[in-house]
Structures are given as structure tokens and as C-alpha cells.
Amino acid sequence: MARKKIIAGNWKMNMTPSEAVALVETLKPLVQNDDVDVVFGVPAIDIVPVVEACKGTNIAVAAENMYFEESGAYTGEISPKMLVDAGVKYVILGHSERRDYFKETDADVNKKVLKAIEHGITPIMCCGESLEQREQGITMDFIRQQVKIGLQNVTADQAKKMVIAYEPIWAIGTGKTATSEQAEEVCRGIRQCIAEIYDDATAAEIRIQYGGSVNAGNAAELFAMEDIDGGLVGGASLKPDFGKIVCYNK
Ligand code: PGA
């Protein structure tokens, strides 16, 4: 079974609610591609207006984070129920910026993954090595650990529906993209890791994105690789260029 490509924007901490709606209006006609699941990952405050603006389109909305408790005294956090009620279908979890600046651990990411699944939200679980780790030759060891801990107590049937985003930290926001061979090598390694944790059928179904300076010029080559099922796109998702990335095969 061929895996459908999934291309998600990660707006990060950009776009006020009114700017967000204007961006959706600009991008809507540009991201028409039936071969691709299109997702906009937006700041929490933009979720409600962006879901509204995306009604009747092919665009699904993702949150950029979520807390792992149901409700209660967690000032400033957003619960899975709030996301579901607002119409969110995906949640980006364990992005390297959250791990780095907000000290999220693999165990935190695992709790969030389990909670999202429990509420029917599809996790886009991020992993990726630093430049230092790549130079030390421990890229795959590090990523295998992130993936294994992130997926603890996730069943094969649940894992099949998930998305994993491989994002080398040195390629994020730097304009320095991994070569398609480098990206493919790690994405294939992640798929092998999934096969070891579960089985070949699960590994064949789970979708693995590449992220890190994806742009209109490199998307087609990256997405043509066997184990790369789309992308998680930061900077270029805020521009009309995102339409070219989504329509990479047209
Ligand atoms: P970038 O960000 O495309 O701006 O490198 C990717 C990401 O962090 O998801």
C-alpha cells in the first residue's frame, strides 16, 4: 500500500490571529493537491480562526503543542479536549525547539503522544540529532532512543496512524538542508526501528516526514526518496512558496 504524502506547515511563534486568517486566504488556492494530506500547524491562539477559515477546504489544522493532563491547575497549558473541540486533527509533539528551550524530555513527549492518541488527535512526533551528535557518529543511536521512548505503550495499530518527523537540528531554520541521501538514510533507519519495535506492516504504514529548511527548490527531490513521506516545513510555510512545496509533484 502506497503511503499518502503528508506536508505540514509549522508556523512556530508567528502570525497574529488576523494575520493567520489572511495567510490562510492566500494559501488556500495554492495548496490544492489530492495526492497530499495538507496540514497547517499554528499557534494556539490562531487555532479557532484558522479552523474556521479552513472549513470546506482540504486543509487540516495542527496544534504545535499540547499538555498531557485532561484539565486542571496547569496555568498556561492547552488540553487535548480543547484541541478536539476546536477542530484540531494533528498535534506537533517534541519539536526540538520545545525540547531545547522548554526542556521537554522523551518521557514528556511519550505522555503527550499517548494522550493525543487517546483523544483521537494524530501526533506528529519530532526527532532529530544536533550537529555535534552527527559529527560524533551517534545520529541513529540518539534518534532510536527518542523514537523508542516516545512510542512506549503505543500499540502497533496506534503507531500505524502516527506521523514521525525527522528534523536534524542543524538544518532547522539555517537554510542548510540535509541532502536527500542523508535525509533518506535516517528516515529509513527510523522505519527499521519501527519494524523492530512492532512489525514490518506497522513500519510500512507509518508516515515519516523530513523537516529542516525544506523549500520550493528541494521539496521534490526530498519527497521522491523511498522512505520520506512528506515534510514538516517551518519558514517556507509562511509564504506562497508553501503552495509549490505542497504541489511538488505537479
Ligand atoms: P525550517 O523549520 O523549515 O524553517 O527549517 C522546520 C521545523 O522546525 O519544523
XYZ file of N, CA and C in Angstrom, residues 128-139 142 166-172 174 176 182:
69
model
N 15.374 14.158 16.062
C 16.470 14.680 15.241
C 17.705 14.980 16.067
N 18.850 14.859 15.407
C 20.131 14.988 16.091
C 20.718 16.392 15.955
N 21.596 16.743 16.881
C 22.337 18.003 16.782
C 23.542 17.792 15.858
N 24.188 18.901 15.510
C 25.376 18.808 14.661
C 26.465 18.015 15.384
N 26.601 18.274 16.677
C 27.618 17.580 17.480
C 27.378 16.062 17.457
N 26.132 15.665 17.624
C 25.830 14.234 17.608
C 26.115 13.627 16.239
N 25.784 14.368 15.189
C 26.093 13.852 13.838
C 27.602 13.669 13.686
N 28.360 14.665 14.136
C 29.816 14.574 13.995
C 30.414 13.461 14.850
N 29.743 13.161 15.956
C 30.227 12.068 16.809
C 29.811 10.691 16.287
N 28.992 10.686 15.241
C 28.563 9.408 14.656
C 27.499 8.690 15.470
N 26.737 9.460 16.270
C 25.716 8.801 17.108
C 24.294 9.197 16.689
N 24.149 9.700 15.456
C 22.828 10.150 14.982
C 21.760 9.087 15.191
N 20.937 8.100 18.847
C 20.167 9.130 19.536
C 18.703 9.103 19.077
N 11.356 13.603 11.032
C 12.802 13.630 11.266
C 13.315 15.018 10.928
N 13.823 15.711 11.931
C 14.316 17.070 11.710
C 15.700 17.232 12.331
N 16.748 17.116 11.519
C 18.090 17.351 12.062
C 18.165 18.795 12.573
N 18.589 18.965 13.808
C 18.550 20.304 14.423
C 19.405 21.291 13.624
N 20.503 20.807 13.076
C 21.407 21.678 12.326
C 20.807 22.170 11.012
N 19.691 21.585 10.612
C 19.065 22.001 9.352
C 17.846 22.886 9.580
N 17.455 23.071 10.835
C 16.226 23.828 11.121
C 16.514 25.322 11.110
N 18.156 27.116 9.272
C 19.533 27.503 8.959
C 19.758 27.664 7.464
N 20.301 25.281 5.740
C 21.194 24.158 5.461
C 20.347 22.883 5.445
N 21.132 11.928 2.873
C 21.245 11.968 4.347
C 19.863 11.820 4.987
